[in-house]
PDB file of C-alpha atoms in Angstrom:
ATOM      1  CA  ARG W 150       8.427   4.139 -20.537  1.00  0.00           C
ATOM      2  CA  VAL W 151       5.729   5.746 -19.212  1.00  0.00           C
ATOM      3  CA  VAL W 152       6.700   9.708 -18.195  1.00  0.00           C
ATOM      4  CA  VAL W 153       3.056  11.138 -17.326  1.00  0.00           C
ATOM      5  CA  GLN W 154       4.564  13.419 -14.820  1.00  0.00           C
ATOM      6  CA  VAL W 155       6.871  14.532 -17.068  1.00  0.00           C
ATOM      7  CA  TRP W 156       4.799  15.493 -19.970  1.00  0.00           C
ATOM      8  CA  ALA W 157       1.676  16.495 -18.113  1.00  0.00           C
ATOM      9  CA  GLN W 158       4.424  19.162 -16.066  1.00  0.00           C
ATOM     10  CA  ALA W 159       6.128  19.902 -19.956  1.00  0.00           C
ATOM     11  CA  SER W 160       2.613  20.251 -21.385  1.00  0.00           C
ATOM     12  CA  ALA W 161       1.698  23.061 -18.574  1.00  0.00           C
ATOM     13  CA  ALA W 162       4.593  24.684 -18.971  1.00  0.00           C
ATOM     14  CA  LEU W 163       4.110  25.182 -22.646  1.00  0.00           C
ATOM     15  CA  ALA W 164       0.835  26.270 -22.182  1.00  0.00           C
ATOM     16  CA  SER W 165       1.442  28.594 -19.967  1.00  0.00           C
ATOM     17  CA  ALA W 166       4.190  30.155 -21.780  1.00  0.00           C
ATOM     18  CA  ALA W 167       2.057  30.076 -25.159  1.00  0.00           C
ATOM     19  CA  ILE W 168      -0.604  32.260 -23.046  1.00  0.00           C
ATOM     20  CA  VAL W 169       2.464  34.928 -22.230  1.00  0.00           C
ATOM     21  CA  PHE W 170       3.438  34.684 -25.678  1.00  0.00           C
ATOM     22  CA  THR W 171       0.525  35.819 -27.333  1.00  0.00           C
ATOM     23  CA  ARG W 172       0.093  39.367 -27.522  1.00  0.00           C
ATOM     24  CA  THR W 173       3.857  39.468 -29.031  1.00  0.00           C
ATOM     25  CA  SER W 174       4.249  36.024 -31.155  1.00  0.00           C
ATOM     26  CA  ASN W 175       1.426  34.793 -32.158  1.00  0.00           C
ATOM     27  CA  ALA W 176       3.249  32.096 -34.587  1.00  0.00           C
ATOM     28  CA  TYR W 177       5.716  31.657 -31.397  1.00  0.00           C
ATOM     29  CA  SER W 178       2.507  31.153 -28.778  1.00  0.00           C
ATOM     30  CA  SER W 179       0.932  28.530 -31.913  1.00  0.00           C
ATOM     31  CA  ARG W 180       4.063  26.283 -31.902  1.00  0.00           C
ATOM     32  CA  LEU W 181       3.712  26.455 -27.992  1.00  0.00           C
ATOM     33  CA  LEU W 182       0.827  25.658 -27.486  1.00  0.00           C
ATOM     34  CA  ALA W 183       0.727  23.010 -30.154  1.00  0.00           C
ATOM     35  CA  THR W 184       3.693  21.173 -28.487  1.00  0.00           C
ATOM     36  CA  ALA W 185       1.693  21.456 -25.158  1.00  0.00           C
ATOM     37  CA  LYS W 186      -1.145  19.410 -26.908  1.00  0.00           C
ATOM     38  CA  THR W 187       0.618  17.156 -28.132  1.00  0.00           C
ATOM     39  CA  LEU W 188       2.508  16.043 -24.982  1.00  0.00           C
ATOM     40  CA  TYR W 189      -0.761  16.441 -23.001  1.00  0.00           C
ATOM     41  CA  ARG W 190      -2.340  13.660 -25.662  1.00  0.00           C
ATOM     42  CA  CYS W 191       0.651  11.319 -24.745  1.00  0.00           C
ATOM     43  CA  ALA W 192       0.689  11.837 -20.808  1.00  0.00           C
ATOM     44  CA  LYS W 193      -3.044  10.769 -21.006  1.00  0.00           C
ATOM     45  CA  GLN W 194      -2.582   7.490 -24.029  1.00  0.00           C
ATOM     46  CA  SER W 195       0.696   6.497 -22.331  1.00  0.00           C
ATOM     47  CA  ASN W 196      -0.482   5.231 -19.392  1.00  0.00           C
ATOM     48  CA  PRO W 197      -3.122   2.539 -19.594  1.00  0.00           C
ATOM     49  CA  SER W 198      -2.191   0.596 -16.637  1.00  0.00           C
ATOM     50  CA  ASN W 199      -2.317   3.774 -14.505  1.00  0.00           C
ATOM     51  CA  ALA W 200       1.330   2.823 -13.614  1.00  0.00           C
ATOM     52  CA  LEU W 201       3.338   5.585 -11.526  1.00  0.00           C
ATOM     53  CA  LEU W 202       6.686   7.049 -12.246  1.00  0.00           C
ATOM     54  CA  GLN W 203       9.206   5.053 -10.095  1.00  0.00           C
ATOM     55  CA  ASP W 204       7.492   1.933 -12.094  1.00  0.00           C
ATOM     56  CA  SER W 205       9.047   2.742 -15.346  1.00  0.00           C
ATOM     57  CA  LEU W 206      11.900   4.697 -14.095  1.00  0.00           C
ATOM     58  CA  PRO W 207      12.718   2.579 -10.804  1.00  0.00           C
ATOM     59  CA  GLU W 208      16.586   5.565 -11.244  1.00  0.00           C
ATOM     60  CA  VAL W 209      14.311   8.393  -9.578  1.00  0.00           C
ATOM     61  CA  GLU W 210      13.929   6.400  -6.298  1.00  0.00           C
ATOM     62  CA  PRO W 211      14.378   7.026  -3.363  1.00  0.00           C
ATOM     63  CA  GLN W 212      14.875  10.556  -4.384  1.00  0.00           C
ATOM     64  CA  TYR W 213      11.060  10.958  -5.547  1.00  0.00           C
ATOM     65  CA  LYS W 214       8.389   8.405  -4.955  1.00  0.00           C
ATOM     66  CA  SER W 215       5.602   9.045  -6.708  1.00  0.00           C
ATOM     67  CA  TRP W 216       2.400   8.505  -4.985  1.00  0.00           C
ATOM     68  CA  GLY W 217       0.129   9.255  -8.145  1.00  0.00           C
ATOM     69  CA  PHE W 218      -0.213  11.447 -11.526  1.00  0.00           C
ATOM     70  CA  SER W 219      -4.155  12.917 -11.819  1.00  0.00           C
ATOM     71  CA  ASP W 220      -2.441  16.163 -10.370  1.00  0.00           C
ATOM     72  CA  GLU W 221      -0.160  16.842 -12.898  1.00  0.00           C
ATOM     73  CA  LEU W 222      -2.826  15.699 -15.943  1.00  0.00           C
ATOM     74  CA  GLY W 223      -5.205  18.137 -13.877  1.00  0.00           C
ATOM     75  CA  TRP W 224      -2.410  21.186 -13.670  1.00  0.00           C
ATOM     76  CA  ALA W 225      -2.006  20.336 -17.244  1.00  0.00           C
ATOM     77  CA  ALA W 226      -5.851  20.554 -18.443  1.00  0.00           C
ATOM     78  CA  ALA W 227      -6.186  23.774 -16.680  1.00  0.00           C
ATOM     79  CA  TRP W 228      -3.633  25.504 -18.461  1.00  0.00           C
ATOM     80  CA  LEU W 229      -5.155  24.126 -21.599  1.00  0.00           C
ATOM     81  CA  TYR W 230      -8.413  25.173 -20.685  1.00  0.00           C
ATOM     82  CA  ASP W 231      -6.930  28.497 -20.359  1.00  0.00           C
ATOM     83  CA  ALA W 232      -4.778  28.663 -23.639  1.00  0.00           C
ATOM     84  CA  THR W 233      -7.664  27.427 -25.375  1.00  0.00           C
ATOM     85  CA  LYS W 234     -11.367  27.646 -23.736  1.00  0.00           C
ATOM     86  CA  GLU W 235     -11.649  24.172 -25.052  1.00  0.00           C
ATOM     87  CA  ALA W 236     -14.551  22.408 -22.911  1.00  0.00           C
ATOM     88  CA  ALA W 237     -12.699  18.859 -23.539  1.00  0.00           C
ATOM     89  CA  TYR W 238      -9.920  20.415 -21.161  1.00  0.00           C
ATOM     90  CA  ALA W 239     -12.489  21.330 -18.705  1.00  0.00           C
ATOM     91  CA  ALA W 240     -13.996  18.004 -18.425  1.00  0.00           C
ATOM     92  CA  ASP W 241     -10.242  16.259 -18.679  1.00  0.00           C
ATOM     93  CA  PHE W 242      -9.645  18.636 -15.252  1.00  0.00           C
ATOM     94  CA  GLU W 243     -12.294  17.364 -13.990  1.00  0.00           C
ATOM     95  CA  LEU W 244     -12.185  13.660 -15.004  1.00  0.00           C
ATOM     96  CA  ASN W 245      -8.630  13.653 -13.268  1.00  0.00           C
ATOM     97  CA  MET W 246      -9.688  15.535 -10.348  1.00  0.00           C
ATOM     98  CA  ARG W 247     -12.240  12.893  -9.458  1.00  0.00           C
ATOM     99  CA  ARG W 248      -9.546   9.641 -10.366  1.00  0.00           C
ATOM    100  CA  GLY W 249      -9.649   7.446  -7.066  1.00  0.00           C
ATOM    101  CA  GLU W 250      -6.324   5.778  -7.488  1.00  0.00           C
ATOM    102  CA  ASP W 251      -4.796   8.941  -6.791  1.00  0.00           C
ATOM    103  CA  ARG W 252      -6.803  10.103  -3.436  1.00  0.00           C
ATOM    104  CA  TRP W 253      -8.607  12.709  -5.559  1.00  0.00           C
ATOM    105  CA  PHE W 254     -11.636  12.673  -2.553  1.00  0.00           C
ATOM    106  CA  TYR W 255      -8.530  14.157  -0.638  1.00  0.00           C
ATOM    107  CA  GLU W 256      -8.210  17.873  -0.881  1.00  0.00           C
ATOM    108  CA  GLY W 257      -4.573  18.598  -0.288  1.00  0.00           C
ATOM    109  CA  PHE W 258      -3.185  21.193   1.734  1.00  0.00           C
ATOM    110  CA  GLY W 259      -0.914  22.846  -0.164  1.00  0.00           C
ATOM    111  CA  ALA W 260       1.576  22.657  -2.956  1.00  0.00           C
ATOM    112  CA  SER W 261       4.302  20.335  -2.918  1.00  0.00           C
ATOM    113  CA  TRP W 262       6.653  18.016  -5.322  1.00  0.00           C
ATOM    114  CA  ASP W 263       4.169  15.568  -5.308  1.00  0.00           C
ATOM    115  CA  ASP W 264       1.100  17.238  -4.886  1.00  0.00           C
ATOM    116  CA  LEU W 265      -0.328  19.920  -7.366  1.00  0.00           C
ATOM    117  CA  ASN W 266      -4.274  19.287  -6.111  1.00  0.00           C
ATOM    118  CA  VAL W 267      -4.161  22.206  -5.018  1.00  0.00           C
ATOM    119  CA  MET W 268      -2.453  23.946  -7.365  1.00  0.00           C
ATOM    120  CA  ALA W 269      -4.466  22.603 -10.061  1.00  0.00           C
ATOM    121  CA  LYS W 270      -8.200  23.743  -8.844  1.00  0.00           C
ATOM    122  CA  LEU W 271      -6.774  27.640  -7.894  1.00  0.00           C
ATOM    123  CA  LYS W 272      -5.671  28.014 -11.833  1.00  0.00           C
ATOM    124  CA  MET W 273      -9.192  26.270 -12.845  1.00  0.00           C
ATOM    125  CA  LEU W 274     -10.449  29.207 -10.757  1.00  0.00           C
ATOM    126  CA  THR W 275      -8.613  31.688 -12.398  1.00  0.00           C
ATOM    127  CA  ALA W 276      -9.293  30.147 -15.423  1.00  0.00           C
ATOM    128  CA  LYS W 277     -12.754  29.397 -15.202  1.00  0.00           C
ATOM    129  CA  PRO W 278     -14.216  30.756 -12.057  1.00  0.00           C
ATOM    130  CA  ASP W 279     -17.132  29.024 -12.663  1.00  0.00           C
ATOM    131  CA  HIS W 280     -16.662  25.803 -12.533  1.00  0.00           C
ATOM    132  CA  HIS W 281     -17.553  23.944  -9.984  1.00  0.00           C
ATOM    133  CA  ASP W 282     -15.128  21.016  -9.649  1.00  0.00           C
ATOM    134  CA  ALA W 283     -12.454  23.633  -9.043  1.00  0.00           C
ATOM    135  CA  GLU W 284     -13.962  24.307  -5.028  1.00  0.00           C
TER     136      GLU W 284
END
């Protein structure tokens, strides 16, 4: 089943935890980061048809009807960039902020359960202040 949002959110959480644990346990931080990268790869590669969460998990409706997943991928890419400083994650962030199927010409107005656009852009600005697509 395609669960892009779940994998991307878990990836972002683990990448943020890896940053926190870098100072106290390098081994644990490395394990967290490796898992975050794996989850991110799964999220990116598992959805060639751009299916939404409810398409693969109909049980989530009507409580959780997703309108897109690019914001979650952008959120994860921003956290992974912050944790690794790898340019590929900054490029992925930019790509996800411009996905047409997810209304990314819309700037967002605030964080919500289904819109991480603003938070993803703020995260990238804090991780890479000169990143032009986070504006």
